PDB file of C-alpha atoms in Angstrom:
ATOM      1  CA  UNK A  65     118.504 -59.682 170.110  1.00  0.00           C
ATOM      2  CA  UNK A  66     119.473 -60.637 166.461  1.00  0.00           C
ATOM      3  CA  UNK A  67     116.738 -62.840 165.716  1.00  0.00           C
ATOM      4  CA  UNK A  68     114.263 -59.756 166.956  1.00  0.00           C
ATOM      5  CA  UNK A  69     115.264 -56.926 164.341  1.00  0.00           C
ATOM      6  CA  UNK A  70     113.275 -58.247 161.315  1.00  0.00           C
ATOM      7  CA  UNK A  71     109.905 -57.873 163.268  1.00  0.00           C
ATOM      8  CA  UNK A  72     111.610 -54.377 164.889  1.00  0.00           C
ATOM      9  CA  UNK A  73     111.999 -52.901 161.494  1.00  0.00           C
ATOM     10  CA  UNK A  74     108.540 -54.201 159.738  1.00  0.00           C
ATOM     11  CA  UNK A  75     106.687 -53.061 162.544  1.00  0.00           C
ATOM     12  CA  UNK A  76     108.992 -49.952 163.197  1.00  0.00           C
ATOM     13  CA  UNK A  77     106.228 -46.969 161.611  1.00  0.00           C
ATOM     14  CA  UNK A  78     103.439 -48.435 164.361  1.00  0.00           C
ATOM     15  CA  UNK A  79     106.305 -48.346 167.473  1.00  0.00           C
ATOM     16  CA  UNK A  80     107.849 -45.102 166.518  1.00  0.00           C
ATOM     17  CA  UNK A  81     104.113 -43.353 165.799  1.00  0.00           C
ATOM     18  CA  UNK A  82     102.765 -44.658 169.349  1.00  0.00           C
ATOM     19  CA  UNK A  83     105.977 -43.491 171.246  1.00  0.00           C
ATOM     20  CA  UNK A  84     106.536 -40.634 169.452  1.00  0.00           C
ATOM     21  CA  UNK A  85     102.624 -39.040 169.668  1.00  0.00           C
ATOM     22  CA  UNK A  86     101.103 -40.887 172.883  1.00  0.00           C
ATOM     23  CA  UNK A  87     104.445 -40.547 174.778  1.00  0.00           C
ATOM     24  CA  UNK A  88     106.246 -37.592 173.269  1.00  0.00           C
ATOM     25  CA  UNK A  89     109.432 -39.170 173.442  1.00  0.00           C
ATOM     26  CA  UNK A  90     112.019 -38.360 170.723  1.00  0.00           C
ATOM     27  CA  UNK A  91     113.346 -41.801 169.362  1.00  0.00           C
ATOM     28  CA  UNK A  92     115.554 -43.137 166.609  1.00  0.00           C
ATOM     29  CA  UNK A  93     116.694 -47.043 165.321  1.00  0.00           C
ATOM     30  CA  UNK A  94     120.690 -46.366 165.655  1.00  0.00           C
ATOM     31  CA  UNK A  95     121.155 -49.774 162.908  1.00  0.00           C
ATOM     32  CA  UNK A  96     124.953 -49.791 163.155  1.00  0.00           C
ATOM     33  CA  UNK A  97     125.157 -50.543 167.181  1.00  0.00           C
ATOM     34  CA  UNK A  98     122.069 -52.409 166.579  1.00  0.00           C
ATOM     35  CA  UNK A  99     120.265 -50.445 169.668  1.00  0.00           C
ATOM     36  CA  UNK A 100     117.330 -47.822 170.144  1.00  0.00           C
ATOM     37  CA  UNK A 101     117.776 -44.644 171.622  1.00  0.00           C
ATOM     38  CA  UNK A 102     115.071 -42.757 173.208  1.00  0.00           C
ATOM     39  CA  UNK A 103     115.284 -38.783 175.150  1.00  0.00           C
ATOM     40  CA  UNK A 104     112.500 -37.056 176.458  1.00  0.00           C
ATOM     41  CA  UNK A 105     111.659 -33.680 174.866  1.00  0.00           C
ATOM     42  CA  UNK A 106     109.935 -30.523 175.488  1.00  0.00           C
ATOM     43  CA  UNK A 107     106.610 -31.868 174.977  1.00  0.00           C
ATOM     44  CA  UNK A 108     107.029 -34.827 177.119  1.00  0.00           C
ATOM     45  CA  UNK A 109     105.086 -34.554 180.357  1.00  0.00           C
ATOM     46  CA  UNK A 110     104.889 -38.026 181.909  1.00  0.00           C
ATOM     47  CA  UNK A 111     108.247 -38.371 184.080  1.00  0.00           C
ATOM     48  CA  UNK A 112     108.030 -41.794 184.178  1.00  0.00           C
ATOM     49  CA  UNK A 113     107.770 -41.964 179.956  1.00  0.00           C
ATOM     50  CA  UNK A 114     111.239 -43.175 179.602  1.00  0.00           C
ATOM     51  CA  UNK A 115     110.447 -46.200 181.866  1.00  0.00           C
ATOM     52  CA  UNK A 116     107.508 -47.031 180.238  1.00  0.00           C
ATOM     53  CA  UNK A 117     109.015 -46.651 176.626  1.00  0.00           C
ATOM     54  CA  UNK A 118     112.079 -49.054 177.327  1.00  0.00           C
ATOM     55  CA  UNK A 119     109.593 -51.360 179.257  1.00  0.00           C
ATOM     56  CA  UNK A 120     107.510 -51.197 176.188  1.00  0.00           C
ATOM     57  CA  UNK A 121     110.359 -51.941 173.765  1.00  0.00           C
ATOM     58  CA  UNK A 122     111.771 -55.120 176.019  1.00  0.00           C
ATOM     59  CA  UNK A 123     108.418 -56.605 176.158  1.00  0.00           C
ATOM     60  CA  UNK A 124     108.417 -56.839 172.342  1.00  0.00           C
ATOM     61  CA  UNK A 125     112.226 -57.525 171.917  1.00  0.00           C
ATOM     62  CA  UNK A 126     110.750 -59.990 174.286  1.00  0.00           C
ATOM     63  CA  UNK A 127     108.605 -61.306 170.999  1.00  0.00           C
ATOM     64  CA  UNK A 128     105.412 -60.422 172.458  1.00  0.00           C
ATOM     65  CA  UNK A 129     102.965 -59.585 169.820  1.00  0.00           C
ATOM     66  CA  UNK A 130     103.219 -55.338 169.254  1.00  0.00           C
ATOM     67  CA  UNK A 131      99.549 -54.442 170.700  1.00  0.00           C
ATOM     68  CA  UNK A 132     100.357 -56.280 173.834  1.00  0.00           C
ATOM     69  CA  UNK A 133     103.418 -54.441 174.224  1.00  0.00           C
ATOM     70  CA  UNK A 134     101.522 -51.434 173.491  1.00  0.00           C
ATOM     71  CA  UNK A 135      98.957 -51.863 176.216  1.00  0.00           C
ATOM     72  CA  UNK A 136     101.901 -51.438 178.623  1.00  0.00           C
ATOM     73  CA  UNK A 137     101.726 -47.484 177.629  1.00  0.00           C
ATOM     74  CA  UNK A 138      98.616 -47.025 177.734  1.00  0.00           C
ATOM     75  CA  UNK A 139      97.919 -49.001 181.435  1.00  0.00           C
ATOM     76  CA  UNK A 140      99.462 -48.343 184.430  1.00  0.00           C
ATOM     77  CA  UNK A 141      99.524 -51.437 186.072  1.00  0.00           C
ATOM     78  CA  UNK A 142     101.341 -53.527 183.477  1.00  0.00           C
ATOM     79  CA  UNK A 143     104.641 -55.403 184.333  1.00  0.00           C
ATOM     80  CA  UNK A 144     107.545 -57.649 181.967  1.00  0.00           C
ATOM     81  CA  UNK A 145     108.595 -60.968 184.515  1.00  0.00           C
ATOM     82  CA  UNK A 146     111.195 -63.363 183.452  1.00  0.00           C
ATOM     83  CA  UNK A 147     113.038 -66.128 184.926  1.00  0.00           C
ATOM     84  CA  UNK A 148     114.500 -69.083 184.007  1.00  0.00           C
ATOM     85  CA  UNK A 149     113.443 -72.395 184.394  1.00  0.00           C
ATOM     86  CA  UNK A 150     116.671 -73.068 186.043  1.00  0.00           C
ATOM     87  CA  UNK A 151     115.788 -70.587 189.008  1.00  0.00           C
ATOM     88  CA  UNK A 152     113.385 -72.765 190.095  1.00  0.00           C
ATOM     89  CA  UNK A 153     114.869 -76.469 189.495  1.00  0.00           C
ATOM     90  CA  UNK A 154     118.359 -75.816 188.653  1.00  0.00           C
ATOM     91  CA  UNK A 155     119.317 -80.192 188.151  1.00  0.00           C
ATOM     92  CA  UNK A 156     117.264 -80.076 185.056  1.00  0.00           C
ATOM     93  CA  UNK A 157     118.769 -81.734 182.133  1.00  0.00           C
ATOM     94  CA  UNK A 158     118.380 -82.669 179.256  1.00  0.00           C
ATOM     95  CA  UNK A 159     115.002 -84.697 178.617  1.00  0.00           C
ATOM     96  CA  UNK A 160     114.087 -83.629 182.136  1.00  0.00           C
ATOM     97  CA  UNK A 161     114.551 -80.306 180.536  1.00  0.00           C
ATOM     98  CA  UNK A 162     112.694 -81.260 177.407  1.00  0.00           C
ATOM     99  CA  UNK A 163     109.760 -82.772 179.675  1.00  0.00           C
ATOM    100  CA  UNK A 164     109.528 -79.524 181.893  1.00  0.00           C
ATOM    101  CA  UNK A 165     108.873 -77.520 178.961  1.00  0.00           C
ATOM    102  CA  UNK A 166     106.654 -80.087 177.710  1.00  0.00           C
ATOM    103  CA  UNK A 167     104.416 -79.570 180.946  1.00  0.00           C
ATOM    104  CA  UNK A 168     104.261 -75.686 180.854  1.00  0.00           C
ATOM    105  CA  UNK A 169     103.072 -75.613 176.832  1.00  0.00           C
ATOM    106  CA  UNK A 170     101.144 -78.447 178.010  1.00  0.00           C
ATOM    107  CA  UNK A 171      99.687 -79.964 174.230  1.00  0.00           C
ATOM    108  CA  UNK A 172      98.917 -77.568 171.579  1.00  0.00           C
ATOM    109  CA  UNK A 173      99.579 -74.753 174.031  1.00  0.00           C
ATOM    110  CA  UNK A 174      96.473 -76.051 176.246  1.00  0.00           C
ATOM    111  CA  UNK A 175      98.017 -75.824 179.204  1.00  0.00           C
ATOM    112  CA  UNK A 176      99.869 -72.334 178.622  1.00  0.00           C
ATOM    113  CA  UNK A 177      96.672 -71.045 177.001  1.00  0.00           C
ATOM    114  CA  UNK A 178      94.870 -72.344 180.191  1.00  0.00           C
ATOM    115  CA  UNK A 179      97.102 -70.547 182.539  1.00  0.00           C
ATOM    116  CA  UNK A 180      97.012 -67.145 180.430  1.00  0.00           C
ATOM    117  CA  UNK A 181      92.641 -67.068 180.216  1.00  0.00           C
ATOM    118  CA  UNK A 182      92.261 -67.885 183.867  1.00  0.00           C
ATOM    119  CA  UNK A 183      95.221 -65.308 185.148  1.00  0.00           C
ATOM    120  CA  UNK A 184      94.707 -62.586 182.492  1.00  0.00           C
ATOM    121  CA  UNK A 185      98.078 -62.272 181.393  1.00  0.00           C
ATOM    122  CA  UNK A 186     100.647 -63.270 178.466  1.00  0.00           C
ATOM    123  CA  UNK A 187     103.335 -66.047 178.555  1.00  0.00           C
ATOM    124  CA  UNK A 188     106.201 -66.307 176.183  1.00  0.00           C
ATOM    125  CA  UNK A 189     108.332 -69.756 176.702  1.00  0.00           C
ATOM    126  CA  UNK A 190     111.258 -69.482 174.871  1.00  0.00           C
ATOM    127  CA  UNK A 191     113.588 -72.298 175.264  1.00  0.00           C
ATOM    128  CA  UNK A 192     114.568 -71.842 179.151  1.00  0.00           C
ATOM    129  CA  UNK A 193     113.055 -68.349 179.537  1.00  0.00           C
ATOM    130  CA  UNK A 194     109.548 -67.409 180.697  1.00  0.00           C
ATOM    131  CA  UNK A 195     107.910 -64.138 180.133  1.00  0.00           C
ATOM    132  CA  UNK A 196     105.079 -63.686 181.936  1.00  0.00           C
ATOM    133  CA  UNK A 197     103.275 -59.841 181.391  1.00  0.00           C
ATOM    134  CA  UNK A 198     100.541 -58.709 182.963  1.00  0.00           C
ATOM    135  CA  UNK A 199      99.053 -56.914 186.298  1.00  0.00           C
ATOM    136  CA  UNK A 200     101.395 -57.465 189.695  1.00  0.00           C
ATOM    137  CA  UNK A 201      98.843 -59.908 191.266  1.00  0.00           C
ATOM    138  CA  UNK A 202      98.366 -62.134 188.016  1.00  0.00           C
ATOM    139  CA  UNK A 203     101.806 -62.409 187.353  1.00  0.00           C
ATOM    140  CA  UNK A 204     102.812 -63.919 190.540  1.00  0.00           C
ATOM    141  CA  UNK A 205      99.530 -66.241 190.148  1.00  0.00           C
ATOM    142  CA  UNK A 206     100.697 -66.988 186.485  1.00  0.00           C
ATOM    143  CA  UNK A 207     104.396 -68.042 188.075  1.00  0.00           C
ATOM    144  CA  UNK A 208     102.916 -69.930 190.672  1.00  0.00           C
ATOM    145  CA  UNK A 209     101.348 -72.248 188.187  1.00  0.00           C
ATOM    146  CA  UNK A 210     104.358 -72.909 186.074  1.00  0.00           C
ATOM    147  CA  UNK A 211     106.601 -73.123 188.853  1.00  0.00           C
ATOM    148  CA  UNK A 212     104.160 -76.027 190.072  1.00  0.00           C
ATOM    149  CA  UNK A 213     104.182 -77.482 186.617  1.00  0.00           C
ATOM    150  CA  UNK A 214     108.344 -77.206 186.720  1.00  0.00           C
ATOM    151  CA  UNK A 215     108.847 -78.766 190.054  1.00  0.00           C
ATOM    152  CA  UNK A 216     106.523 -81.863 188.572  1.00  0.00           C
ATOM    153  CA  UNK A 217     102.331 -81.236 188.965  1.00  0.00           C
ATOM    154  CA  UNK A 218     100.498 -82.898 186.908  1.00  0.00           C
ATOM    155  CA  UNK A 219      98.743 -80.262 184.690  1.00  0.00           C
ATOM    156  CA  UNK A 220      95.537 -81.873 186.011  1.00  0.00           C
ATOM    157  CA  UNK A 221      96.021 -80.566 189.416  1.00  0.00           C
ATOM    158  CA  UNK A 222      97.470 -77.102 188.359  1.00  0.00           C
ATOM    159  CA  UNK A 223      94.027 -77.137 186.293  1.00  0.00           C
ATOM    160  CA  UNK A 224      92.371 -77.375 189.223  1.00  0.00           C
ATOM    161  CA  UNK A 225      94.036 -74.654 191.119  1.00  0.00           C
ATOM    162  CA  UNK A 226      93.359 -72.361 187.828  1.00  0.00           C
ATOM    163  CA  UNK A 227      89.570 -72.566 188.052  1.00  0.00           C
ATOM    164  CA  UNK A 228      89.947 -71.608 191.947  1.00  0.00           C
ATOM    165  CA  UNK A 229      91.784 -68.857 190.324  1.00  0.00           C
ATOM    166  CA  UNK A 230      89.971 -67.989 187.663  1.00  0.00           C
ATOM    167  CA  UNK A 231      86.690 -67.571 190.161  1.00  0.00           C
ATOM    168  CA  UNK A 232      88.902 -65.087 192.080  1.00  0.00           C
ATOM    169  CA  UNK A 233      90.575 -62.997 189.198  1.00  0.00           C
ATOM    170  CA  UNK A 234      86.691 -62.687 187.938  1.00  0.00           C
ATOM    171  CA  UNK A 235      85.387 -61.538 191.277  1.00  0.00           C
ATOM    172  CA  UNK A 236      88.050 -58.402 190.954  1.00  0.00           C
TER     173      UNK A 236
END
C-alpha cells in the first residue's frame, strides 16, 4: 500500500539485514513497480523461507510494528488473519459502522488492549479491516471476541469471557 512505503524505506536496513542473514533469502526494494522481490539462494536452507519472508513482509505492510513482524521468522507457529467487519455483519452502515468499531477499540484501546493481553496476540483495526496475528488457537479466540463485540456484546460480557480465557491461555 501507498500509505505503507515511508515506514518500508526508514525501516528498510533492519528488514533487509534480518531476511537477508537469518533467512538467506536474496531480496531487493524494486521502487518503480512499487513491489519487493525476494529468490532463494544457494545458502538458503529452510524450504519454506519464501513463505515465511512474504508472510513477514504482509504482516508489516499490514502496519504491525517491525519486531512483531519479525517474530513471525523466528517462530513457527505464527499466523497473519484478516477479515472484514462486513464478513461478519454485512447491513452495517454508517453510524452502526462507526459504533461497531467503537466497541472493538473499546475506549482508549481498553477493550482491544484487553482482548490482545488475555489471547496473546496483536490486533490492527484499520477502518473495516482486522488483523489479528498470533498462534492458530489465539487467533480464532481473539476473532471470537470481536466477532461478539460486532454482532452487539456489550464489552462487559466479552470481558467476562476474556478472563475465562485468559485462565486457559495461562494454563498452556
Amino acid at each position: 500500500p501507498s500509505n505503507r512505503m515511508k515506514p518500508l524505506r526508514e525501516s528498510w536496513t533492519t528488514i533487509a539485514k534480518v531476511l537477508v542473514e537469518h533467512m538467506k533469502i536474496q531480496i531487493k526494494m524494486n521502487l518503480k513497480k512499487k513491489c519487493v522481490e525476494m529468490r532463494t539462494g544457494e545458502t538458503t536452507k529452510d524450504p519454506c523461507a519464501i513463505r515465511k519472508c512474504e508472510d513477514f513482509l504482509k504482516a508489516f505492510m499490514c502496519g504491525f510494528e517491525l519486531q512483531d513482524a519479525i517474530a513471525m521468522l523466528r517462530l513457527e507457529d505464527l499466523y497473519l488473519e484478516t477479515f472484514l467487519i462486513k464478513d461478519v455483519k454485512a447491513n452495517l452502515h454508517g453510524d452502526h459502522l462507526s459504533r461497531c468499531i467503537g466497541r472493538i477499540c473499546g475506549e482508549k484501546g481498553k477493550t482491544k488492549n484487553a482482548i490482545e493481553n488475555s489471547t496473546r496476540t496483536r490486533i490492527l483495526v484499520q477502518d473495516q479491516k482486522i488483523h489479528i496475528l498470533g498462534s492458530y488457537t489465539n487467533t480464532q479466540l481473539a476473532r471470537n471476541s470481536i466477532c461478539s463485540l460486532i454482532l452487539g456484546a456489550p464489552p462487559g460480557k466479552v470481558y467476562s469471557s476474556l478472563r475465562v480465557i485468559g485462565k486457559k491461555v495461562n494454563e498452556i
